[in-house]
C-alpha atoms as an extended CHARMM CRD file, in Angstrom:
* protein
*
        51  EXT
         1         1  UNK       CA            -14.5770000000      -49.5340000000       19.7020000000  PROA      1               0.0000000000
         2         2  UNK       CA            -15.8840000000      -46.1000000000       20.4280000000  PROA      2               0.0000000000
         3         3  UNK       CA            -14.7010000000      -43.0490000000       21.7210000000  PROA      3               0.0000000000
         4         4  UNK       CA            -15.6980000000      -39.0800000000       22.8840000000  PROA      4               0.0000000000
         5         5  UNK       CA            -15.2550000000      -36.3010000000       21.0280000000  PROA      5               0.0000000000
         6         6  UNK       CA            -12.8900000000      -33.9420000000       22.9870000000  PROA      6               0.0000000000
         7         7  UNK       CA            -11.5040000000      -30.6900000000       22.6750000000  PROA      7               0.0000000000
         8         8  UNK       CA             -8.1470000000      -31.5760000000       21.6660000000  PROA      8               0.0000000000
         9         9  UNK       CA             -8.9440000000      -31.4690000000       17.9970000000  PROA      9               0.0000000000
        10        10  UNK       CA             -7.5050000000      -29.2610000000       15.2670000000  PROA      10              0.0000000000
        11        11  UNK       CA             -9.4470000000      -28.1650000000       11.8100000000  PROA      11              0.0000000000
        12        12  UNK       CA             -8.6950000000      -30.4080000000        8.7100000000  PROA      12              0.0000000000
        13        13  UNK       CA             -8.5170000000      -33.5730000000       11.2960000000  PROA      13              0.0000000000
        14        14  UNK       CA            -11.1600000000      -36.3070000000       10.6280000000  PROA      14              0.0000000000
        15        15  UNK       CA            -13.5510000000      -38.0150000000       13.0120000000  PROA      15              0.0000000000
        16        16  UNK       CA            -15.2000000000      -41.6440000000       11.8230000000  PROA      16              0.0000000000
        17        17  UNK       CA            -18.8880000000      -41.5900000000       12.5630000000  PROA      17              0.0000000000
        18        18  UNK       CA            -21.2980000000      -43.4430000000       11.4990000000  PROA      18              0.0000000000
        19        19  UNK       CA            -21.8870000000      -42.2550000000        8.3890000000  PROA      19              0.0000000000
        20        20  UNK       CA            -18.0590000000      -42.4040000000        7.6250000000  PROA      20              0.0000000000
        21        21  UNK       CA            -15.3580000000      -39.6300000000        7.6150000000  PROA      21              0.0000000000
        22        22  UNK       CA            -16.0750000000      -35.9090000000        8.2760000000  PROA      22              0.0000000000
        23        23  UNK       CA            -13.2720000000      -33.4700000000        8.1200000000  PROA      23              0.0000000000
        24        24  UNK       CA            -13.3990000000      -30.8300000000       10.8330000000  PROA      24              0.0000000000
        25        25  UNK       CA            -14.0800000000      -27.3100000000        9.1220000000  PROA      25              0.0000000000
        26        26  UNK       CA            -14.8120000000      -25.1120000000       12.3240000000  PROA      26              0.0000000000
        27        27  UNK       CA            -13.6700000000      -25.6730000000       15.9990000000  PROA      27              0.0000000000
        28        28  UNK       CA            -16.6010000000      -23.8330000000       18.8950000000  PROA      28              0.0000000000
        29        29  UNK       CA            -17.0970000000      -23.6210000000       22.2370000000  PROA      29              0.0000000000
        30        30  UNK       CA            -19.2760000000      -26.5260000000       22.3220000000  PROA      30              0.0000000000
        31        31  UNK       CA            -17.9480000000      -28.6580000000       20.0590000000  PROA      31              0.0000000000
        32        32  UNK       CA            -17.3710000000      -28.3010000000       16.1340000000  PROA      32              0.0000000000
        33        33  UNK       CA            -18.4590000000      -28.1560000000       12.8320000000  PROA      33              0.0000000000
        34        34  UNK       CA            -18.1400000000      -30.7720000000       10.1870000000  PROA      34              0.0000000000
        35        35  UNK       CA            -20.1270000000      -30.8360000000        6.3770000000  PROA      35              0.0000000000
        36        36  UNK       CA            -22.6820000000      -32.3440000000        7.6540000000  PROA      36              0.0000000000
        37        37  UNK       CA            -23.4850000000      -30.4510000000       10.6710000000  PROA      37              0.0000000000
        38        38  UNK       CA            -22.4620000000      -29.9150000000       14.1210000000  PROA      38              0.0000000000
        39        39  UNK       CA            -21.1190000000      -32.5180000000       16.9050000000  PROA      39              0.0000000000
        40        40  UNK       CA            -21.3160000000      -31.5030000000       20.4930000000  PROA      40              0.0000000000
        41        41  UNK       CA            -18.0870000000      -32.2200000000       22.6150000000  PROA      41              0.0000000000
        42        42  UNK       CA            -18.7230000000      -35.7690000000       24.5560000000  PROA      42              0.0000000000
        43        43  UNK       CA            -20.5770000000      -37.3920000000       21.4620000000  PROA      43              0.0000000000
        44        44  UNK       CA            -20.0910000000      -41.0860000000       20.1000000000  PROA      44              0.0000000000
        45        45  UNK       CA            -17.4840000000      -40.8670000000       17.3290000000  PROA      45              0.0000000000
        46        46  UNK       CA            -15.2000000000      -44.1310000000       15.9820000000  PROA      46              0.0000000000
        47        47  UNK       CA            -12.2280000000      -42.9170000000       15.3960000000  PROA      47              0.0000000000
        48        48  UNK       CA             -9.9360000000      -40.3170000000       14.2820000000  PROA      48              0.0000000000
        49        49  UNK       CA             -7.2970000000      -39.0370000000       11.7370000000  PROA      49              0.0000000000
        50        50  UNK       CA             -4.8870000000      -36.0180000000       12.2280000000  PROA      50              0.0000000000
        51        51  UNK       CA             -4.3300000000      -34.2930000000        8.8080000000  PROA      51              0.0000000000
């Protein structure tokens, strides 16, 4: 099952993508920043953890 990434996310949550488990280190405008780069708002993600 997959979802969109929306804005109600906090930093320190997780999002599952394909690559496995980022942790959230920077919330924008457009979307937010995670180690290994930035995910636009809308994007494919598989899940979710809240910290």
């Amino acid at each position: 099952m997959t979802y969109k990434l929306g804005t109600n996310v906090k930093v320190g949550n997780k999002i599952l993508l394909k690559t496995g488990w980022e942790k959230i280190t920077k919330i924008g405008e457009n979307g937010v920043d995670v180690p290994s780069g930035f995910i636009e708002y809308g994007w494919e993600i598989y899940g979710w953890k809240i910290k």
